[in-house]
């Protein structure tokens, strides 16, 4: 079809060329012929001049004979002799009578006065003729003129021959060109097709690589759109479940994370179930409810041992029991070395730019190795096939992926690093950097929140490991093993189940203000964090201080409530932070309190998610001021909580969330003036603007929810699994055929 169109254009072009060539050629040859005839006429008259002069005044018969002699030339049809006054003196028989001497000489005088010769090419019914006039002078006096008539029909005949030849040439050329084109297209097409086929199956020649990338992107987009349509837009637990079963033929996943989603705690009145303050748990618990399977975690609650079965498992969530938590027990020594020591005094400050020096003790690292092995063994006990899907979470388990891989070589291991990955120079200060990298490279996929963290990881591998970095597909290749390194910005469930039956925004506003002893119309800001030095809590409180100093009208009206869950309090750094935050809150309160008014309300205790969501809904603004944060899900939770489309998010530029939630007021938390300006702007923001910003952020969080986060990783893992299976099939059939078996 396409070749047909091309040939049509080619033939039309050739036809146009042939027509233009024909007209150009006839014009030129005709002018050559005419000039030729003029020359012949002049020569004929010149050679007969003597006879003509001699017979000019004589009897017309003698002159006629001379004219007849001239017409013996085969091309000269007729001749006439005219007197200078325009009378016909003599002519041959064939002379066309319509061209009288007078009329011819008059036209010559008009068109070419004073010229010795003149010609014209009129058309007669018998065909075209050439009529030339040559003046004849005798001893200085004009005698008259000789008119010669040439037959031009031979020119027409030649033109017809030229036309026929050109038409024939055109047809031959058109045929040949079409044939060659078809052959060339066929050969080129065959080449392109096989190149393209090779390209799409992985061996793309260099020049095809951009095209292949585009085709793959398009295919991915189309598949996504198709899936989106099939599932009515948003990612949901059902869609995630379907991704798991359709793409991975898996029924369940095994998650490995240090923190357990449900902690059983002894209370005077029995056992309480707590939901820990952890972004990791916030994100993964809904995924686990959707997928089912086992969550392997440290049993850290005081009543945890009493609530497990003989396999150390407990079914959760209470009342729903859709998946299991497998608890791993740690001695105090192990917990101190692995969790408090290497993970939280070493890796945590190493990965966060928060100006706390990492502490690396080899005893801690030894515990870290042993505990990673302990958890890896527990994972291997929980799997139900030799190619399970295992999702390893966070910096507590950098070594576990390789340990699992050595026992389950066919497992699909997805590791997700919930905190930033620093640059290669910084990771280089860790005495066990190679071990950490090698441990993580046991994974099929290593995920981070941002592309920047992926780049840092790849640079670190490049700097410290023997491997090949495939920058094209963001993968690390070690022998036959390939680890994809991809950004998967984490998120929260949508809709948030904690909002089911939650008080309305106006109830929450009134209730929280009453509880905190604030006026009904008090302006309220909220901060929700674990008490951690990376969260910038001191900078946050100082920004409130600066706000009140610069805006006296807000004193007595604006309060900031900080919910701070105590965290890692065994570590001196954290204990000192507790004290510093407490002291700073008191100092600011002492400065600005009036009567019962306190600008800072510090609630240093664990709050269950339902209570946290009540605060989000009661607040006029939420300030997330992390000094460095992989993502920060508090920012996304605040957005999810505000179904009234009100409230303003003030967000640190050093969080991963700032890349997604661009409609927040983005600040540098170290810049107290800028942060206080943002707080003031938030308190003063017109309702319409609040709505517009909130609506846009809600759209983003709802679409890019945690089901999508997990779904994307599972889909990539499925793709990898499919490729590995194909490569495996190819290499085993190659081995068999080399051995002459297949
Ligand atoms: O930020 C990474 C993260 O794992 C969070 O998910 C969680 O809030 C925190 O670190 C770990 O807290 P914890 O030490 O209390 O488990």
XYZ file of C-alpha atoms and ligand atoms in Angstrom:
758
model
C 0.000 0.000 0.000
C 2.735 2.407 1.094
C 4.964 1.248 -1.843
C 1.998 1.794 -4.235
C 1.676 5.377 -3.046
C 5.387 5.900 -3.437
C 5.325 4.495 -6.986
C 2.356 6.680 -7.893
C 4.298 9.785 -6.802
C 7.387 8.548 -8.661
C 5.470 7.933 -11.920
C 3.637 11.271 -11.680
C 6.983 13.015 -11.159
C 8.506 11.233 -14.146
C 5.458 12.163 -16.307
C 5.800 15.817 -15.353
C 9.500 15.698 -16.191
C 8.757 14.050 -19.575
C 6.109 16.663 -20.473
C 8.338 19.561 -19.440
C 11.247 17.936 -21.376
C 9.099 17.510 -24.479
C 7.974 21.147 -24.557
C 11.483 22.431 -23.846
C 12.895 20.255 -26.629
C 10.320 21.217 -29.304
C 10.715 24.924 -28.517
C 14.472 24.694 -28.913
C 14.482 22.538 -32.032
C 11.812 24.694 -33.664
C 13.870 27.853 -33.113
C 16.930 25.988 -34.500
C 14.952 24.933 -37.606
C 13.665 28.460 -38.184
C 17.118 29.951 -37.923
C 18.339 27.242 -40.260
C 15.640 28.052 -42.819
C 16.382 31.779 -42.636
C 20.008 30.994 -43.405
C 19.066 28.721 -46.274
C 16.764 31.407 -47.725
C 19.510 34.025 -47.561
C 21.948 31.577 -49.195
C 19.457 30.571 -51.890
C 18.754 34.250 -52.778
C 22.491 35.069 -52.658
C 23.381 32.232 -55.031
C 20.575 33.195 -57.445
C 21.331 36.907 -57.157
C 23.086 37.225 -60.546
C 20.176 35.606 -62.411
C 17.595 37.567 -60.485
C 19.354 40.909 -61.095
C 19.797 40.117 -64.730
C 16.110 39.267 -65.250
C 14.576 41.798 -62.860
C 13.184 44.165 -65.357
C 12.872 41.491 -68.127
C 9.831 39.550 -69.158
C 8.195 37.826 -66.241
C 8.778 34.368 -67.808
C 12.580 34.715 -67.434
C 12.215 35.824 -63.847
C 9.751 32.989 -63.226
C 12.287 30.489 -64.544
C 14.923 31.838 -62.175
C 12.448 31.491 -59.317
C 11.638 27.930 -60.414
C 15.396 27.170 -60.296
C 15.481 28.342 -56.715
C 12.581 26.069 -55.773
C 14.498 23.019 -56.961
C 15.744 22.749 -53.378
C 13.494 20.030 -51.926
C 12.474 22.135 -48.909
C 11.630 25.317 -50.842
C 8.021 25.028 -51.797
C 7.459 28.306 -53.690
C 9.040 31.664 -54.462
C 7.894 35.108 -55.516
C 9.632 38.293 -56.692
C 8.101 41.558 -55.466
C 8.857 45.070 -56.656
C 9.884 47.641 -54.063
C 6.400 49.165 -54.385
C 4.739 45.842 -53.590
C 3.711 44.513 -57.028
C 4.150 40.839 -57.799
C 6.682 40.568 -60.597
C 6.762 36.811 -60.852
C 6.031 33.719 -58.802
C 6.101 29.943 -58.993
C 2.806 28.029 -59.244
C 2.682 26.856 -55.663
C 3.048 30.331 -54.160
C 0.158 30.854 -51.717
C -1.860 33.757 -53.109
C -3.023 34.961 -49.661
C 0.458 36.308 -49.028
C 0.475 39.179 -51.554
C 3.666 41.141 -52.089
C 2.128 44.235 -50.632
C 0.894 42.583 -47.450
C 4.193 40.784 -46.902
C 6.314 43.898 -47.428
C 4.028 45.984 -45.218
C 4.353 43.500 -42.335
C 8.132 43.357 -42.857
C 8.243 47.173 -42.715
C 6.148 47.119 -39.523
C 7.971 44.403 -37.653
C 11.518 44.792 -38.848
C 11.984 48.186 -40.536
C 15.272 48.549 -42.426
C 16.277 44.939 -41.916
C 17.512 42.975 -45.007
C 15.596 39.843 -44.081
C 12.422 38.966 -42.232
C 10.394 35.813 -41.726
C 7.178 34.388 -40.315
C 5.695 30.896 -39.772
C 1.991 30.962 -40.568
C -0.248 27.909 -40.514
C -1.966 26.812 -43.754
C -4.709 24.147 -43.991
C -2.013 21.878 -45.531
C 0.310 22.465 -42.567
C 2.785 25.051 -41.226
C 5.043 26.980 -43.629
C 8.039 29.235 -43.201
C 7.901 32.444 -45.215
C 11.121 34.463 -45.548
C 11.631 37.812 -47.293
C 15.070 38.933 -48.530
C 15.529 42.457 -49.853
C 17.319 42.846 -53.183
C 19.275 46.022 -53.968
C 20.797 47.039 -57.280
C 23.607 49.633 -57.473
C 22.422 51.323 -54.272
C 18.721 51.393 -55.240
C 16.203 49.002 -53.756
C 14.974 46.648 -56.437
C 12.405 44.762 -54.396
C 12.352 41.491 -52.470
C 12.364 37.735 -52.946
C 9.813 35.793 -50.911
C 10.643 32.119 -50.311
C 8.148 29.648 -48.863
C 9.470 26.583 -47.021
C 7.387 23.567 -46.175
C 7.499 23.069 -42.405
C 5.573 19.814 -42.268
C 8.880 17.952 -41.842
C 9.344 19.827 -38.520
C 5.941 18.625 -37.333
C 6.889 15.113 -38.379
C 10.106 15.298 -36.428
C 8.269 16.698 -33.409
C 5.806 13.811 -33.546
C 8.721 11.354 -33.691
C 10.354 13.071 -30.685
C 7.046 12.925 -28.780
C 6.657 9.227 -29.503
C 10.220 8.461 -28.458
C 9.831 10.461 -25.255
C 6.556 8.718 -24.418
C 8.200 5.363 -24.949
C 11.207 6.387 -22.849
C 8.853 7.596 -20.127
C 7.019 4.271 -19.998
C 10.236 2.276 -19.946
C 11.717 4.486 -17.224
C 8.531 4.455 -15.136
C 8.391 0.688 -15.345
C 12.048 0.265 -14.480
C 11.903 2.806 -11.626
C 8.792 1.129 -10.139
C 10.428 -2.254 -10.375
C 13.669 -1.107 -8.749
C 11.754 0.740 -6.062
C 9.677 -2.319 -5.235
C 12.764 -4.493 -5.081
C 14.655 -1.946 -2.942
C 11.690 -1.557 -0.575
C 11.307 -5.295 -0.286
C 14.968 -5.847 0.534
C 15.163 -2.865 2.896
C 11.907 -3.893 4.566
C 13.152 -7.410 5.060
C 16.319 -5.993 6.648
C 14.405 -3.522 8.823
C 11.938 -6.166 9.909
C 14.602 -8.594 11.001
C 16.574 -5.756 12.679
C 13.414 -4.611 14.420
C 12.557 -8.153 15.473
C 16.035 -8.584 16.887
C 15.745 -5.170 18.510
C 12.452 -5.960 20.200
C 13.748 -9.223 21.553
C 16.692 -7.508 23.156
C 19.569 -7.383 20.641
C 18.922 -3.937 19.237
C 21.505 -2.574 16.777
C 22.703 0.816 18.032
C 20.691 2.850 15.499
C 17.484 1.080 16.537
C 17.874 1.610 20.256
C 16.045 4.967 20.502
C 13.173 3.520 18.454
C 13.015 0.408 20.605
C 12.949 2.545 23.745
C 10.051 4.546 22.326
C 8.187 1.394 21.285
C 8.652 -0.135 24.733
C 7.496 3.070 26.410
C 4.452 3.153 24.183
C 3.651 -0.484 24.837
C 4.000 0.103 28.565
C 1.763 3.166 28.401
C -0.851 1.340 26.382
C -0.772 -1.606 28.769
C -1.123 0.782 31.692
C -4.012 2.592 30.062
C -5.654 -0.705 29.277
C -5.252 -1.830 32.861
C -6.449 1.526 34.124
C -9.589 1.293 32.030
C -10.160 -2.270 33.124
C -9.917 -1.236 36.773
C -11.795 2.039 36.495
C -8.828 4.348 37.112
C -7.384 4.150 40.604
C -5.202 1.420 42.029
C -7.037 -0.543 44.700
C -6.441 -3.661 46.835
C -8.290 -5.731 44.199
C -6.168 -4.444 41.391
C -3.001 -5.111 43.372
C -4.178 -8.633 44.136
C -4.906 -9.188 40.450
C -1.426 -7.920 39.531
C 0.082 -10.420 41.922
C -1.900 -13.367 40.636
C -1.912 -12.474 36.926
C 1.626 -11.206 36.481
C 3.419 -13.288 39.069
C 1.173 -16.339 39.354
C 1.712 -15.796 43.071
C -0.871 -16.095 45.782
C 1.009 -14.424 48.569
C 4.103 -12.407 49.376
C 6.578 -12.596 52.215
C 7.559 -9.239 53.661
C 10.657 -8.832 55.792
C 10.660 -5.678 57.918
C 12.091 -4.990 61.338
C 8.990 -3.221 62.634
C 5.857 -5.315 63.026
C 2.497 -3.869 61.983
C 0.741 -4.831 65.226
C 2.475 -4.749 68.608
C 0.903 -6.536 71.529
C 1.554 -4.655 74.766
C 0.777 -5.650 78.330
C -1.509 -3.170 80.058
C -2.925 -3.288 83.570
C -6.314 -4.098 82.060
C -5.082 -6.755 79.628
C -3.288 -6.794 76.257
C -3.461 -3.764 73.970
C -2.782 -3.852 70.218
C -0.700 -0.862 69.108
C -0.049 0.470 65.614
C 3.535 1.744 65.621
C 4.443 5.247 64.448
C 6.257 4.153 61.313
C 6.013 5.289 57.735
C 7.014 1.816 56.659
C 4.085 0.246 58.502
C 1.691 2.939 57.230
C 2.615 2.043 53.670
C 3.018 -1.721 53.827
C 0.203 -2.809 56.076
C -2.519 -2.055 53.475
C -0.410 -3.831 50.838
C -0.216 -6.898 53.014
C -3.956 -6.821 53.696
C -4.501 -6.762 49.935
C -1.980 -9.485 49.045
C -2.075 -11.771 52.086
C 0.993 -13.809 53.037
C 3.467 -13.424 55.871
C 5.133 -10.392 57.457
C 8.375 -11.442 59.166
C 9.316 -8.928 61.873
C 10.961 -8.427 65.213
C 8.570 -9.305 68.028
C 9.146 -6.213 70.146
C 5.943 -5.946 72.204
C 5.796 -6.935 75.851
C 2.868 -9.287 75.139
C 4.063 -10.496 71.725
C 5.232 -13.905 72.925
C 1.899 -14.576 74.595
C -0.078 -13.946 71.426
C 1.760 -16.153 68.880
C 1.100 -19.805 68.013
C 3.682 -22.590 68.234
C 5.282 -21.342 64.955
C 5.626 -17.819 66.364
C 2.847 -16.629 64.087
C -0.167 -14.492 64.774
C -3.029 -13.746 62.394
C -3.735 -10.037 61.843
C -5.385 -7.512 61.606
C -7.373 -8.327 64.707
C -10.882 -9.243 63.640
C -9.952 -9.514 59.986
C -7.069 -12.025 60.093
C -6.119 -11.755 56.436
C -2.385 -12.370 56.838
C 0.200 -13.601 59.359
C 2.935 -11.905 61.303
C 5.866 -14.203 61.949
C 7.721 -12.897 64.957
C 11.462 -13.284 65.304
C 12.825 -12.952 68.824
C 15.967 -11.021 69.562
C 18.007 -11.004 72.735
C 18.665 -7.620 74.294
C 22.253 -7.891 73.160
C 21.218 -8.607 69.578
C 18.730 -5.745 69.554
C 21.327 -3.377 70.979
C 23.941 -4.301 68.417
C 21.784 -4.740 65.300
C 18.938 -2.246 65.789
C 20.186 0.494 68.103
C 23.834 0.089 67.198
C 24.608 -0.596 63.530
C 21.192 0.302 62.018
C 20.388 3.424 64.023
C 23.738 4.780 65.199
C 25.562 3.772 62.030
C 23.386 3.562 58.919
C 20.664 6.037 59.913
C 23.001 9.058 60.369
C 25.149 7.841 57.444
C 22.194 8.034 55.051
C 20.640 11.269 56.355
C 22.282 14.638 55.916
C 21.365 15.808 59.418
C 24.855 16.494 60.795
C 24.994 13.594 63.212
C 28.181 11.593 63.053
C 27.668 7.868 62.356
C 29.147 5.464 64.875
C 30.504 2.205 63.490
C 31.380 -0.491 66.040
C 32.516 -3.872 64.774
C 30.565 -5.658 67.574
C 27.409 -3.933 66.318
C 28.160 -5.001 62.767
C 28.690 -8.604 63.877
C 25.259 -8.547 65.485
C 23.849 -6.984 62.321
C 25.232 -9.895 60.256
C 23.909 -12.518 62.665
C 20.482 -10.927 62.968
C 20.189 -10.517 59.197
C 20.941 -14.243 58.891
C 18.364 -15.037 61.548
C 15.660 -13.092 59.691
C 16.741 -14.519 56.312
C 16.356 -18.027 57.776
C 12.905 -17.134 59.078
C 11.922 -15.905 55.601
C 13.113 -19.171 54.058
C 10.958 -21.084 56.553
C 7.894 -19.036 55.629
C 8.012 -19.391 51.835
C 5.795 -21.956 50.135
C 7.735 -22.481 46.880
C 11.283 -22.348 45.572
C 10.557 -19.134 43.656
C 8.673 -17.004 46.176
C 8.162 -13.255 46.085
C 10.014 -11.685 48.991
C 9.892 -7.977 49.782
C 12.805 -6.916 51.990
C 12.346 -3.572 53.713
C 14.799 -0.917 54.729
C 18.256 -0.342 56.118
C 17.881 -2.952 58.840
C 18.288 -5.680 56.216
C 20.967 -4.726 53.726
C 22.571 -8.182 53.981
C 19.438 -10.328 54.005
C 18.731 -10.288 50.219
C 21.962 -12.111 49.404
C 21.459 -14.515 52.302
C 17.972 -15.383 51.020
C 19.279 -15.654 47.453
C 21.930 -18.198 48.465
C 19.203 -20.479 49.848
C 16.504 -19.667 47.281
C 18.315 -18.876 44.006
C 15.035 -18.613 42.073
C 13.321 -16.215 44.467
C 12.126 -12.816 43.294
C 13.547 -10.479 45.920
C 12.421 -6.871 45.913
C 14.336 -4.689 48.357
C 13.094 -1.246 49.207
C 15.319 1.281 50.972
C 12.973 3.653 52.816
C 15.607 6.251 53.657
C 17.884 8.303 51.351
C 20.921 6.610 49.788
C 23.876 8.985 50.139
C 26.482 9.747 47.509
C 29.406 7.373 46.942
C 31.851 9.551 48.872
C 29.659 9.446 51.935
C 28.849 5.723 51.743
C 32.593 5.231 51.407
C 33.122 6.061 55.092
C 31.271 2.903 56.159
C 33.849 0.188 56.951
C 31.444 -2.469 55.546
C 30.321 -0.630 52.417
C 31.182 -3.539 50.070
C 29.280 -6.011 52.263
C 26.201 -3.769 52.301
C 26.265 -3.298 48.533
C 26.875 -6.952 47.864
C 24.037 -7.907 50.237
C 21.591 -5.636 48.445
C 22.720 -6.870 45.041
C 21.301 -10.269 45.953
C 17.937 -8.611 45.161
C 16.125 -8.787 41.846
C 15.109 -5.157 42.272
C 16.455 -2.502 44.616
C 13.982 0.356 44.994
C 14.414 3.888 46.311
C 12.046 6.831 46.597
C 13.814 9.040 44.046
C 15.973 8.800 40.931
C 18.669 10.737 42.801
C 18.950 7.949 45.372
C 19.102 5.373 42.547
C 21.918 7.334 40.918
C 23.794 7.537 44.215
C 23.416 3.775 44.652
C 24.660 3.020 41.133
C 27.621 5.372 41.668
C 28.432 3.584 44.934
C 28.334 0.189 43.182
C 30.512 1.631 40.455
C 32.998 2.923 43.009
C 33.286 -0.125 45.263
C 32.122 -3.265 43.467
C 33.309 -5.552 40.675
C 30.325 -5.319 38.369
C 28.996 -3.761 35.214
C 26.518 -0.904 35.402
C 23.966 -0.973 32.612
C 23.016 2.723 32.647
C 20.618 2.185 29.761
C 18.309 0.032 31.855
C 19.502 1.155 35.324
C 20.742 -2.252 36.307
C 23.795 -3.800 37.930
C 25.135 -6.889 36.178
C 27.268 -9.383 38.079
C 27.959 -12.461 35.979
C 24.588 -13.905 34.992
C 22.796 -11.942 37.728
C 21.035 -8.670 37.091
C 19.665 -6.304 39.725
C 17.344 -3.549 38.586
C 17.675 -0.236 40.422
C 14.455 1.777 40.182
C 12.681 4.711 41.816
C 9.307 3.857 43.362
C 8.036 6.850 45.339
C 6.130 5.328 48.245
C 2.684 6.450 49.278
C -0.307 5.639 51.482
C -3.519 3.678 51.034
C -6.398 5.469 49.322
C -8.932 5.874 50.721
C -7.406 5.765 54.209
C -9.318 3.252 56.313
C -8.696 5.280 59.464
C -11.143 7.836 58.098
C -14.020 5.335 58.169
C -16.301 6.666 60.894
C -13.880 9.513 61.757
C -15.461 12.666 63.246
C -16.370 15.378 60.745
C -13.886 18.201 60.264
C -15.979 20.614 62.318
C -16.341 18.055 65.131
C -12.596 17.402 65.061
C -11.830 21.165 65.087
C -14.104 21.823 68.039
C -13.091 18.658 69.941
C -9.328 19.143 69.597
C -9.489 22.859 70.507
C -11.544 22.076 73.595
C -9.128 19.311 74.675
C -6.113 21.569 74.215
C -7.790 24.434 76.107
C -7.836 26.685 73.038
C -10.443 29.198 71.988
C -13.032 27.902 69.510
C -11.670 30.164 66.767
C -7.975 29.601 67.595
C -5.657 29.051 64.637
C -3.922 25.687 64.905
C -0.838 24.176 63.272
C 0.111 20.518 63.648
C 3.336 18.476 63.462
C 3.366 14.658 63.664
C 6.648 12.777 64.021
C 8.716 10.236 65.780
C 11.076 12.226 67.979
C 14.009 12.012 65.616
C 16.752 14.530 64.836
C 16.162 14.151 61.077
C 12.638 15.544 61.410
C 13.765 19.119 62.121
C 11.492 19.486 65.152
C 13.739 22.114 66.746
C 13.789 24.120 63.512
C 9.991 23.778 63.340
C 9.445 25.157 66.836
C 11.953 27.947 66.136
C 9.999 28.844 62.975
C 6.868 29.259 65.153
C 8.906 31.433 67.504
C 10.063 33.597 64.567
C 6.479 33.790 63.269
C 5.205 35.155 66.581
C 8.106 37.594 66.819
C 7.356 38.970 63.357
C 3.537 38.845 63.572
C 2.373 40.210 66.958
C -1.253 39.889 65.777
C -0.895 36.087 65.891
C 0.147 36.016 69.561
C -2.721 34.679 71.610
C -4.386 33.368 68.438
C -2.053 30.792 66.887
C -0.831 27.609 68.582
C 1.223 24.752 67.255
C 0.608 21.242 68.535
C 3.479 18.782 68.115
C 2.657 15.080 68.494
C 6.037 13.483 69.119
C 6.248 9.717 69.476
C 9.278 8.754 71.581
C 11.666 6.741 69.423
C 14.979 4.856 69.901
C 15.323 6.359 73.389
C 18.117 3.938 74.267
C 20.381 5.985 71.991
C 21.936 8.997 73.793
C 21.445 11.252 70.738
C 17.684 10.651 70.906
C 17.520 11.212 74.656
C 19.364 14.492 74.248
C 17.004 15.494 71.457
C 14.035 14.814 73.757
C 15.505 17.142 76.337
C 16.384 19.846 73.836
C 12.915 19.828 72.269
C 11.285 19.966 75.692
C 13.496 22.890 76.727
C 12.905 24.782 73.494
C 9.113 24.414 73.759
C 9.232 25.735 77.325
C 11.436 28.643 76.287
C 9.116 29.683 73.457
C 6.071 29.274 75.669
C 7.689 31.413 78.357
C 8.310 34.097 75.771
C 4.835 34.324 74.228
C 2.323 32.884 76.717
C -0.520 35.153 77.804
C -2.920 33.879 80.476
C -3.910 30.339 79.468
C -2.530 30.799 75.938
C 0.505 28.659 75.020
C 1.951 28.844 71.521
C 3.592 25.379 71.649
C 1.739 22.294 72.830
C 4.147 19.379 72.954
C 2.481 15.975 73.328
C 5.341 13.542 73.820
C 3.620 10.173 73.612
C 2.501 7.543 71.149
C -0.771 8.400 69.367
C -2.798 5.806 67.547
C -3.540 6.549 63.868
C -7.209 7.424 64.540
C -6.098 10.156 66.961
C -3.455 11.404 64.535
C -6.064 11.725 61.769
C -8.305 13.707 64.118
C -5.478 16.230 64.590
C -4.871 16.458 60.845
C -8.553 17.303 60.354
C -8.620 19.826 63.175
C -5.610 21.843 61.993
C -5.359 24.915 59.790
C -1.906 23.911 58.673
C 0.533 21.018 58.928
C 4.252 21.724 58.969
C 6.642 18.922 57.892
C 10.141 20.289 58.423
C 12.439 17.270 57.933
C 16.099 18.119 57.478
C 16.345 15.069 55.217
C 13.703 12.425 54.554
C 13.376 9.644 51.991
C 9.678 10.422 51.433
C 7.754 11.440 54.610
C 4.263 10.023 54.629
C 2.918 12.485 57.218
C 2.675 15.002 54.366
C 0.590 12.583 52.290
C -1.553 11.558 55.268
C -2.422 15.193 55.987
C -3.579 15.592 52.373
C -5.606 12.364 52.556
C -7.236 13.470 55.814
C -8.553 16.726 54.336
C -11.615 15.610 52.416
C -12.984 19.119 53.135
C -10.241 20.426 50.765
C -9.075 22.898 53.413
C -5.841 23.312 55.348
C -2.362 24.156 54.090
C 0.693 21.920 53.950
C 4.049 23.585 54.627
C 6.696 21.138 53.472
C 10.476 20.882 53.672
C 12.247 20.853 50.347
C 14.482 18.076 51.710
C 11.739 15.432 51.720
C 11.005 13.054 48.866
C 7.359 14.161 49.221
C 8.282 17.692 48.072
C 8.818 16.252 44.578
C 5.247 14.918 44.466
C 3.322 17.538 46.453
C 4.379 20.620 44.574
C 1.266 22.573 45.592
C 2.436 22.599 49.221
C 4.287 25.691 50.443
C 7.823 24.372 49.985
C 10.438 25.753 52.384
C 14.013 25.338 53.535
C 13.488 24.443 57.226
C 16.869 25.928 58.167
C 15.709 29.317 56.868
C 13.527 30.464 59.783
C 12.456 33.691 58.087
C 11.308 31.853 54.978
C 9.580 29.129 57.022
C 7.793 31.712 59.208
C 6.702 33.591 56.066
C 5.222 30.335 54.760
C 3.399 29.718 58.063
C 1.995 33.275 57.934
C 0.950 32.809 54.298
C -0.720 29.511 55.181
C -2.744 31.132 57.990
C -3.762 33.951 55.686
C -4.512 31.872 52.586
C -7.925 32.466 50.981
C -10.252 29.469 51.105
C -10.364 29.221 47.317
C -6.575 28.911 47.075
C -6.496 26.323 49.867
C -9.106 24.341 47.981
C -7.271 24.540 44.677
C -3.954 23.410 46.176
C -5.516 20.668 48.292
C -7.638 19.346 45.424
C -4.602 18.981 43.200
C -2.544 17.229 45.920
C -5.437 14.902 46.725
C -5.701 13.960 43.071
C -2.023 13.058 43.046
C -2.034 11.048 46.296
C -5.183 9.184 45.295
C -3.712 8.205 41.952
C -0.183 7.479 43.119
C -1.281 5.485 46.149
C 0.537 2.640 47.858
C -1.264 -0.052 45.834
C 0.231 1.496 42.727
C 3.649 1.629 44.431
C 3.533 -2.084 45.242
C 1.845 -2.929 41.918
C 4.613 -1.262 39.921
C 7.303 -3.165 41.792
C 5.457 -6.457 41.366
C 4.899 -5.774 37.664
C 8.601 -4.999 37.168
C 9.492 -8.124 39.122
C 7.154 -10.154 36.884
C 8.812 -8.739 33.783
C 12.223 -9.630 35.167
C 11.067 -13.131 36.060
C 9.709 -13.617 32.548
C 13.010 -12.512 31.010
C 15.070 -14.689 33.343
C 12.881 -17.659 32.451
C 13.438 -17.018 28.724
C 17.172 -16.568 29.163
C 17.250 -19.743 31.284
C 15.353 -21.658 28.613
C 17.683 -20.412 25.907
C 20.868 -21.228 27.817
C 19.671 -24.679 28.869
C 18.621 -25.560 25.302
C 21.991 -24.233 24.096
C 23.765 -26.466 26.631
C 21.697 -29.480 25.578
C 22.330 -28.912 21.891
C 26.076 -28.437 22.558
C 25.991 -31.808 24.242
C 24.099 -33.174 21.256
C 21.020 -34.010 23.354
C 18.464 -31.677 21.786
O 12.029 6.261 57.480
C 12.257 4.919 57.380
C 11.642 4.200 58.495
O 11.723 2.824 58.383
C 10.209 4.575 58.693
O 9.381 3.801 57.981
C 10.037 4.475 60.151
O 9.248 5.517 60.562
C 11.429 4.537 60.693
O 12.302 4.530 59.665
C 11.789 3.369 61.545
O 11.341 3.566 62.769
P 11.575 2.479 63.846
O 13.034 2.471 64.127
O 10.777 2.938 64.996
O 11.076 1.228 63.290
